mmCIF file of C-alpha atoms and ligand atoms in Angstrom:
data_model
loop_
_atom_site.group_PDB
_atom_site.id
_atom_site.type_symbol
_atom_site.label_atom_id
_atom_site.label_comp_id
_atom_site.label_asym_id
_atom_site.label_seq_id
_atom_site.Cartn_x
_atom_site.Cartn_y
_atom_site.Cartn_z
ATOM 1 C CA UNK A 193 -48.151 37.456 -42.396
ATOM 2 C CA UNK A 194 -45.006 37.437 -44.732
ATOM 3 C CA UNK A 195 -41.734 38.794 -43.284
ATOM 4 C CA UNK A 196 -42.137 42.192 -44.434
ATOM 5 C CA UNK A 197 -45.576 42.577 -42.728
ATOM 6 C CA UNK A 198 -42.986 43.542 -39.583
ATOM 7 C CA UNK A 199 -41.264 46.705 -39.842
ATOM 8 C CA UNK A 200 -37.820 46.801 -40.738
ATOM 9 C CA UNK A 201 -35.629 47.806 -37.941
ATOM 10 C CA UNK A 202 -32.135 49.031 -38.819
ATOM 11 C CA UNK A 203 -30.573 49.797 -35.534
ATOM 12 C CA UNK A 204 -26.374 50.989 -34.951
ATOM 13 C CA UNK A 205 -24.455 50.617 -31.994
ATOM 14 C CA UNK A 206 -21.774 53.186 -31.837
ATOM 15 C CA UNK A 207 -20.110 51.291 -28.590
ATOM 16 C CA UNK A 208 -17.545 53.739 -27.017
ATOM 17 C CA UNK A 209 -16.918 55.309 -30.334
ATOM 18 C CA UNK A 210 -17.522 59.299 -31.597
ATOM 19 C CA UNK A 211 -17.725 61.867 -29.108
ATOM 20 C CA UNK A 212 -20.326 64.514 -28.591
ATOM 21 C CA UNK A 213 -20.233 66.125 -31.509
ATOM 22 C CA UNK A 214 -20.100 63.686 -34.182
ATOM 23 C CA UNK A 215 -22.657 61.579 -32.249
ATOM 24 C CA UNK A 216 -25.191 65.093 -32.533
ATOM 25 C CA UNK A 217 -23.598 65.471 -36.319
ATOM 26 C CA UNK A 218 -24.772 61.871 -37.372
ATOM 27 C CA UNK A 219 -28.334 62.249 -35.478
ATOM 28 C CA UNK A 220 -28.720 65.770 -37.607
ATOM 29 C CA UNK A 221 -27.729 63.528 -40.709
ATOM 30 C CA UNK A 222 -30.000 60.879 -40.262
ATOM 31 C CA UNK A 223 -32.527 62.609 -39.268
ATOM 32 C CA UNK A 224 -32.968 64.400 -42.211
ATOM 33 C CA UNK A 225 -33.047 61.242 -44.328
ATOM 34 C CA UNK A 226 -35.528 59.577 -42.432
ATOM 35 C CA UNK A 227 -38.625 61.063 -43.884
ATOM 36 C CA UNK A 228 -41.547 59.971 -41.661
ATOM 37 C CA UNK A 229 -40.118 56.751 -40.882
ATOM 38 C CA UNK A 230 -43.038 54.635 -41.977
ATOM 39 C CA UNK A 231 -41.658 52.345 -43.748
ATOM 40 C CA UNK A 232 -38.953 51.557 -41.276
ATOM 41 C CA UNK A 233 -37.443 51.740 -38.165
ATOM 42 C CA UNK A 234 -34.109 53.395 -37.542
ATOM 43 C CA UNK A 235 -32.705 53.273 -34.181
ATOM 44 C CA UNK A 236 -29.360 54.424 -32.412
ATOM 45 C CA UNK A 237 -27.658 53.204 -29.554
ATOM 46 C CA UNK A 238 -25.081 56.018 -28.632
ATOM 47 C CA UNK A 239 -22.811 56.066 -25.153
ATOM 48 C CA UNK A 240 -24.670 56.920 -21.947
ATOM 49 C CA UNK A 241 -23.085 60.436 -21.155
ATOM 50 C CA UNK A 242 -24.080 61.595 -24.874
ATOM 51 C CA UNK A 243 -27.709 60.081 -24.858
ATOM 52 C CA UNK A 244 -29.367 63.257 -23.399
ATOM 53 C CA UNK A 245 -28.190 65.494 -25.796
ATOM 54 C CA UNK A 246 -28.587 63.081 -28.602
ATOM 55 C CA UNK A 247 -32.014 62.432 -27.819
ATOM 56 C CA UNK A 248 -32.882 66.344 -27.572
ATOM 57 C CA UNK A 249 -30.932 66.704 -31.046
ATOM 58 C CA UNK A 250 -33.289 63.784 -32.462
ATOM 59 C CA UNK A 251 -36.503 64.943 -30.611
ATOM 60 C CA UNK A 252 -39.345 65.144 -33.327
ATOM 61 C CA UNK A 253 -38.197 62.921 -35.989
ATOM 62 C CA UNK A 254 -39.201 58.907 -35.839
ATOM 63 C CA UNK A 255 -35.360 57.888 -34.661
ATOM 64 C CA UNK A 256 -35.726 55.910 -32.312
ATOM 65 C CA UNK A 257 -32.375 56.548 -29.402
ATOM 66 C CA UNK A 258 -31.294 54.163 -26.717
ATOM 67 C CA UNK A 259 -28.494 53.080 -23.912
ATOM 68 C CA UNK A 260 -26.440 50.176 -24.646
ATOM 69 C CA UNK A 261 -26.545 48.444 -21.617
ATOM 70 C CA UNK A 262 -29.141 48.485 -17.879
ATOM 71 C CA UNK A 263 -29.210 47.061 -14.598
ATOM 72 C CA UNK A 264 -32.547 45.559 -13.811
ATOM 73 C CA UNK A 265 -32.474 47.422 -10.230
ATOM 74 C CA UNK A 266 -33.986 50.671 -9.942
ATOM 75 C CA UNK A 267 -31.682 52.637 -7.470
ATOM 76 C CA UNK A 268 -29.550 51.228 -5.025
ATOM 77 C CA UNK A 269 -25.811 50.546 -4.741
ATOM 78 C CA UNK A 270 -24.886 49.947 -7.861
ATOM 79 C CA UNK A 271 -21.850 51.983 -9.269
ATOM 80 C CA UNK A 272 -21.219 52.600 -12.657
ATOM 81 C CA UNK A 273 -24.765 51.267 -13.588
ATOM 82 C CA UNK A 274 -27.425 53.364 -15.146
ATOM 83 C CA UNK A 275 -31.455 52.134 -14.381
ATOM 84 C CA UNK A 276 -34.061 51.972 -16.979
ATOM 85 C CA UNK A 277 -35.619 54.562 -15.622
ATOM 86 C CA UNK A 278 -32.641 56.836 -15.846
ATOM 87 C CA UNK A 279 -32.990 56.223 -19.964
ATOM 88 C CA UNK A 280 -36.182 56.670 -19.821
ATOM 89 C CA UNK A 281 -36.299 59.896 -17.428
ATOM 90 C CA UNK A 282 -33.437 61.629 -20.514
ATOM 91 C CA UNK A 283 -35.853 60.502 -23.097
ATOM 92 C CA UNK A 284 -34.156 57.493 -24.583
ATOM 93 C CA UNK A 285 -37.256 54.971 -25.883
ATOM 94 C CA UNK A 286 -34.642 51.630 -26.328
ATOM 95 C CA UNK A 287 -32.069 49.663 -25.065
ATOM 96 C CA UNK A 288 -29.610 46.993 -25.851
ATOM 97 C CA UNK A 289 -29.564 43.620 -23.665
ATOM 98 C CA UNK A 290 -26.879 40.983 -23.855
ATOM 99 C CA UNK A 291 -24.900 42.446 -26.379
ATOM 100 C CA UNK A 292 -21.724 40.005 -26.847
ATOM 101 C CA UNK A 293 -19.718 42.171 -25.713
ATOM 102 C CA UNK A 294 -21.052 42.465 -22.540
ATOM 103 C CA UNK A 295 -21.507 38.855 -21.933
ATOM 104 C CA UNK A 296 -17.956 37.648 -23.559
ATOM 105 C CA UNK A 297 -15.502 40.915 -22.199
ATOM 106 C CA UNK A 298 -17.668 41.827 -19.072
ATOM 107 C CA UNK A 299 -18.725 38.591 -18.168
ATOM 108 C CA UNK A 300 -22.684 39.257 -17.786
ATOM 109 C CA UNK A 301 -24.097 35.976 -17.099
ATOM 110 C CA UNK A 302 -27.476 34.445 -18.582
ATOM 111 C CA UNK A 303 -28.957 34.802 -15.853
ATOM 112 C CA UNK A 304 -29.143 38.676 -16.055
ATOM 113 C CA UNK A 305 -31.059 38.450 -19.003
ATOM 114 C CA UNK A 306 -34.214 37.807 -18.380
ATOM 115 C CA UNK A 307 -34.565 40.406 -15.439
ATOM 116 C CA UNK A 308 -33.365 43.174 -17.872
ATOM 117 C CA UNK A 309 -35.389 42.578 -20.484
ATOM 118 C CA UNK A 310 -38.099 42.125 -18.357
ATOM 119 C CA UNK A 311 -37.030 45.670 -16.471
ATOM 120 C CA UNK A 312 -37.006 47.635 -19.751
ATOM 121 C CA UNK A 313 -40.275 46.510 -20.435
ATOM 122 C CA UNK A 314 -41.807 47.744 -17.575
ATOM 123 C CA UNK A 315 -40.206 50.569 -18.142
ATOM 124 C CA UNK A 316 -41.296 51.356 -21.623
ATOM 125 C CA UNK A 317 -38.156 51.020 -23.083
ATOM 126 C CA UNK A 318 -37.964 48.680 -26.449
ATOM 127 C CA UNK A 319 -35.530 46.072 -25.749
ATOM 128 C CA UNK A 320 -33.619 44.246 -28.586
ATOM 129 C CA UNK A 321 -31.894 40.936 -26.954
ATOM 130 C CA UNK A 322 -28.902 40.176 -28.256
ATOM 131 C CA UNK A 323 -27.708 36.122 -28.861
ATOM 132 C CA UNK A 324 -25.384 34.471 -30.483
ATOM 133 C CA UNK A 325 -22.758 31.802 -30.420
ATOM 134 C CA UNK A 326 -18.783 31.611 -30.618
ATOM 135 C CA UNK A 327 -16.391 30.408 -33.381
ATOM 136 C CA UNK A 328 -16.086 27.460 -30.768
ATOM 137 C CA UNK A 329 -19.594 26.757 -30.689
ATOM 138 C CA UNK A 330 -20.439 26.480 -34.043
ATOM 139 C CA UNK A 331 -17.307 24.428 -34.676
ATOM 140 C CA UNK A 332 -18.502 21.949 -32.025
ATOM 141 C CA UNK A 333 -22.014 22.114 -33.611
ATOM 142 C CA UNK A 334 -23.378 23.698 -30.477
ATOM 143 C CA UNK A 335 -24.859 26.804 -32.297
ATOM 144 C CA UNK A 336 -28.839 25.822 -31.668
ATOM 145 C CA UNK A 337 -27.992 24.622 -28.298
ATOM 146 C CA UNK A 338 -26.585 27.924 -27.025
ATOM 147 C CA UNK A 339 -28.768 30.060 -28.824
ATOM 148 C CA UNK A 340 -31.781 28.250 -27.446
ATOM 149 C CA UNK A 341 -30.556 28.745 -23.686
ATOM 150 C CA UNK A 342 -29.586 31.983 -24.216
ATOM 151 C CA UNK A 343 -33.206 32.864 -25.398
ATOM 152 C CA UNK A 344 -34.671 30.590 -22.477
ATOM 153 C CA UNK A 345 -32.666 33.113 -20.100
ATOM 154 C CA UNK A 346 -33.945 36.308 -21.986
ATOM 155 C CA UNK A 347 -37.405 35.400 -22.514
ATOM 156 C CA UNK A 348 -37.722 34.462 -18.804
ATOM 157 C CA UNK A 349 -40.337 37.035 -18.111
ATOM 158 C CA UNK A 350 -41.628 38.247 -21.221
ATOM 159 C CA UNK A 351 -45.298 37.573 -22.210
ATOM 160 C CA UNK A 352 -47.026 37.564 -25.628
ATOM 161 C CA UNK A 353 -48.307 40.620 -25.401
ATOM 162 C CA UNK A 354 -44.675 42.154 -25.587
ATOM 163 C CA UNK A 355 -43.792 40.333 -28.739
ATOM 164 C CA UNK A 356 -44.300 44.031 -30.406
ATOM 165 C CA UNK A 357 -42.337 45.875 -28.320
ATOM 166 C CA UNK A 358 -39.284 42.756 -28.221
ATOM 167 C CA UNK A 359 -36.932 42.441 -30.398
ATOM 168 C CA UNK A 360 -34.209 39.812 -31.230
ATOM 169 C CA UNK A 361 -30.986 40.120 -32.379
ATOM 170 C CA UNK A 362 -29.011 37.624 -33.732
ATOM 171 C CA UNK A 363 -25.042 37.933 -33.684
ATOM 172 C CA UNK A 364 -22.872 35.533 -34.392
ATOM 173 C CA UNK A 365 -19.872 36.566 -32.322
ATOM 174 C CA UNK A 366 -17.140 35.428 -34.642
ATOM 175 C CA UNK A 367 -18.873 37.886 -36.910
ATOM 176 C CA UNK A 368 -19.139 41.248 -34.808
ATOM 177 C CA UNK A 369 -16.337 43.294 -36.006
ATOM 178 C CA UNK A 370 -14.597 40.868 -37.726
ATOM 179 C CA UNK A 371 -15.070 41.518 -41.818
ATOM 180 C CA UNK A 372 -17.203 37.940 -41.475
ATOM 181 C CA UNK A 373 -20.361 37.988 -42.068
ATOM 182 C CA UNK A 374 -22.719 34.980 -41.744
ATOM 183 C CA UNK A 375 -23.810 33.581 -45.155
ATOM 184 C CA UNK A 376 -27.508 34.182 -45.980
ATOM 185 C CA UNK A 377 -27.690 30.526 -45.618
ATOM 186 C CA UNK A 378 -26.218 30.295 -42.042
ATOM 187 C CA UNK A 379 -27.766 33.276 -41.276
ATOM 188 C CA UNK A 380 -31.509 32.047 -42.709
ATOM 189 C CA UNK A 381 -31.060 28.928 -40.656
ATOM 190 C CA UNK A 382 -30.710 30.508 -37.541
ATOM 191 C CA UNK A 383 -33.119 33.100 -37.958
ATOM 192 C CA UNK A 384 -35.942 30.116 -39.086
ATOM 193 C CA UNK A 385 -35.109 28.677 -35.503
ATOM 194 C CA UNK A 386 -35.356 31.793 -33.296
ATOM 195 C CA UNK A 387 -38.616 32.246 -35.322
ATOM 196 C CA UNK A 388 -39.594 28.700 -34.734
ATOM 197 C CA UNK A 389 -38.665 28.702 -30.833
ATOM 198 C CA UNK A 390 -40.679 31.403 -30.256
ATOM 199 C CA UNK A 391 -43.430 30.281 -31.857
ATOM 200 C CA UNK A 392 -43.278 27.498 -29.129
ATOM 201 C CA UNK A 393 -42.564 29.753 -26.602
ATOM 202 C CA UNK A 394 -45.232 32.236 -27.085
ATOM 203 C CA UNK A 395 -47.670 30.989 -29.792
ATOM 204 C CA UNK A 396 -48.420 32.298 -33.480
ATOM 205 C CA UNK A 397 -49.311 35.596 -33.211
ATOM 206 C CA UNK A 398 -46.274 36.452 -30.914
ATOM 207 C CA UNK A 399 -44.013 34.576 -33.473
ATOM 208 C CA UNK A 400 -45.819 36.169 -36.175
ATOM 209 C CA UNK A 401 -44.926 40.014 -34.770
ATOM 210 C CA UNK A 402 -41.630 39.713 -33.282
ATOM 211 C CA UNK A 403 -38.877 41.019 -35.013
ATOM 212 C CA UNK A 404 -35.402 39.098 -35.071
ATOM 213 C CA UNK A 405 -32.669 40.845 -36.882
ATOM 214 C CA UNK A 406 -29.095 40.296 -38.015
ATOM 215 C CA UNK A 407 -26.151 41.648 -36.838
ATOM 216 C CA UNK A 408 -22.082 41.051 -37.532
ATOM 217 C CA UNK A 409 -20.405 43.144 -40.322
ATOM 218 C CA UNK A 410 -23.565 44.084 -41.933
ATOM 219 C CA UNK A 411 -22.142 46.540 -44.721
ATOM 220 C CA UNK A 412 -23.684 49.006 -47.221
ATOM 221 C CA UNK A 413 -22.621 46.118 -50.005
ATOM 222 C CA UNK A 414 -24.576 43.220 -47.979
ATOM 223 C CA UNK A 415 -27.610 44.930 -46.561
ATOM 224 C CA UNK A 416 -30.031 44.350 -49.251
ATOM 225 C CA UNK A 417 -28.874 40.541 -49.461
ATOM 226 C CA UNK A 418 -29.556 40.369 -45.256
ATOM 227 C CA UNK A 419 -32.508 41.869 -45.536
ATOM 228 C CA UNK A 420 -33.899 39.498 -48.427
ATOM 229 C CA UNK A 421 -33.563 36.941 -46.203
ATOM 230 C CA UNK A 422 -37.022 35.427 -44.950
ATOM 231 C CA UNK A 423 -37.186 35.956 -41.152
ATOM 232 C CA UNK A 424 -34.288 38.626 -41.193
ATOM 233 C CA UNK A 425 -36.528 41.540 -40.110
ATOM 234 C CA UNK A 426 -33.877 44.032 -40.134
ATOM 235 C CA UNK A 427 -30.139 44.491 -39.474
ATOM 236 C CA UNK A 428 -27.732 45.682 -36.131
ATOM 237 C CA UNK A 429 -24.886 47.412 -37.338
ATOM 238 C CA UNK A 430 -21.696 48.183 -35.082
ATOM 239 C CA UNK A 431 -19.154 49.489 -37.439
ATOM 240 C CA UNK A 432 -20.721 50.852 -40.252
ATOM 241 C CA UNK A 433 -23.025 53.339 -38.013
ATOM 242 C CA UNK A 434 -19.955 55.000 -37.034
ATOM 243 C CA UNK A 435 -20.245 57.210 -40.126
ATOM 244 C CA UNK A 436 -22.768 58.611 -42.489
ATOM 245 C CA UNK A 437 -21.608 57.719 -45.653
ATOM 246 C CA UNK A 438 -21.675 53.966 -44.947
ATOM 247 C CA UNK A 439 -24.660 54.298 -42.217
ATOM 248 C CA UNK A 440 -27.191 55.827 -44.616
ATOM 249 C CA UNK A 441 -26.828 53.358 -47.996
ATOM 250 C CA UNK A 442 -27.425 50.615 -45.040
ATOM 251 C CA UNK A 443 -30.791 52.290 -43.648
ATOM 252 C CA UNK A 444 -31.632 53.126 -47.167
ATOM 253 C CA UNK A 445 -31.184 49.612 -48.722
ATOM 254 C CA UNK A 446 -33.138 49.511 -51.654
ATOM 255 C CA UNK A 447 -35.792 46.774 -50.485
ATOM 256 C CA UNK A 448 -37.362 45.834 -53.764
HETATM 257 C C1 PEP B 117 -22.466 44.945 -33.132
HETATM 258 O O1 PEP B 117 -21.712 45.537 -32.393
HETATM 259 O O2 PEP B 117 -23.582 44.658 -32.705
HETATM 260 C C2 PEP B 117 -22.016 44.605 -34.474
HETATM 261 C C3 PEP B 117 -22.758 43.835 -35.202
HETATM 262 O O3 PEP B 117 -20.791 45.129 -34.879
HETATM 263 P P1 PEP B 117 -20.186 45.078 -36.380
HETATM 264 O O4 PEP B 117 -21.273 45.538 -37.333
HETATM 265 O O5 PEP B 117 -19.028 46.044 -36.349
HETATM 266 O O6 PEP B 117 -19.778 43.686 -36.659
#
């Protein structure tokens, strides 16, 4: 199976950013560009209190519309958390786990990981799992090392069977918002070794159908380079979902 035997998945997180009504403008934009969304995947992960509407807005088109964050609980005494059942119960299909964000400013521990993924899969929601390492890190050649034991944490309780409903992201933190984006060559390497600890992890096939994309400062201009990339099955873009005009050249990237 070559790399583009998976589906590409081009997926934004808006963060805390837009409010109601440019979140429901963008979902009427890219909607209509999406055609029947064969021939890839196009995701958005909006703020909580808008994901109702926006899903309603994007009902009957292939985009694909999840929460940015879960607890792996599913009621209790929990404030300010939202269950995967919430998402799935206002008709978001997806999720985002371990964004860098949420580990690096919120302080969400590895040890979360693998009991959220594992939550939104029983749930039916599609996780993508977030890793990546620091400036610090890779300076002190500790980039395969934390990436590894991040994906040890998040892969805790997910079988092979999943492997199509799983996805990885990979984000290099010194990259998210930054301007820098990894070079094809930094970013190929890591990609080969997510691909290649997995394989390990959860045998051929798995490897074979899991997608692992890229994200950090993906921009219309770099897209199609990213996404020539062997084992870069699609892209996670922060800023550049935030509007149309820079959003839609990305999910349109011309991949021949
Ligand atoms: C992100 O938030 O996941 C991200 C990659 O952000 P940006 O594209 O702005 O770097």
């Amino acid at each position: 199976m070559t790399h583009r035997a998976r589906k590409p998945y081009i997926a934004g997180n808006w963060k805390m950013n837009l409010d109601r009504s440019k979140c429901l403008d963008m979902v009427k934009t890219i909607k209509g560009r999406l055609g029947d969304g064969n021939d890839r995947e196009v995701g958005v992960f909006a703020p909580s209190i808008y994901l109702a509407d926006v899903t309603a807005v994007a009902q009957g088109s292939p985009l694909g519309v999840g929460g940015q964050n879960i607890w792996y609980e599913d009621s209790g005494a929990f404030t300010g958390e939202l269950a995967a059942r919430m998402l799935r119960e206002i008709g978001a299909d997806r999720v985002l786990i371990g964004h860098s964000e949420r580990r690096h400013l919120f302080h969400e521990p590895d040890e979360w990981m693998g009991r959220k993924v594992r939550c939104a899969l029983n749930h039916d929601l599609l996780p993508i799992y977030c890793v990546g390492e620091t400036i610090e890190e890779r300076r002190g050649n500790r980039t395969e090392r934390v990436i590894k034991r991040q994906l040890e944490a998040g892969f805790e309780g997910v079988r092979a069977e999943d492997s199509h409903r799983f996805t990885v992201a990979y984000e290099p933190v010194w990259a998210i918002g930054t301007g820098e984006t990894a070079t094809t060559e930094q970013a190929a390497h890591v990609h080969k070794m997510i691909r290649k600890w997995i394989l390990q992890r959860l045998g051929d096939e798995a490897a074979q159908s899991l997608r692992v994309i890229y994200g950090g400062s993906v921009k219309p201009d770099n897209a199609k380079e990213l996404m020539s990339v062997e084992d870069i099955d699609g892209l996670l873009v922060g800023g550049a979902s935030l509007q149309a005009d820079t959003f839609i050249p990305i999910i349109e990237y011309d991949a021949r």
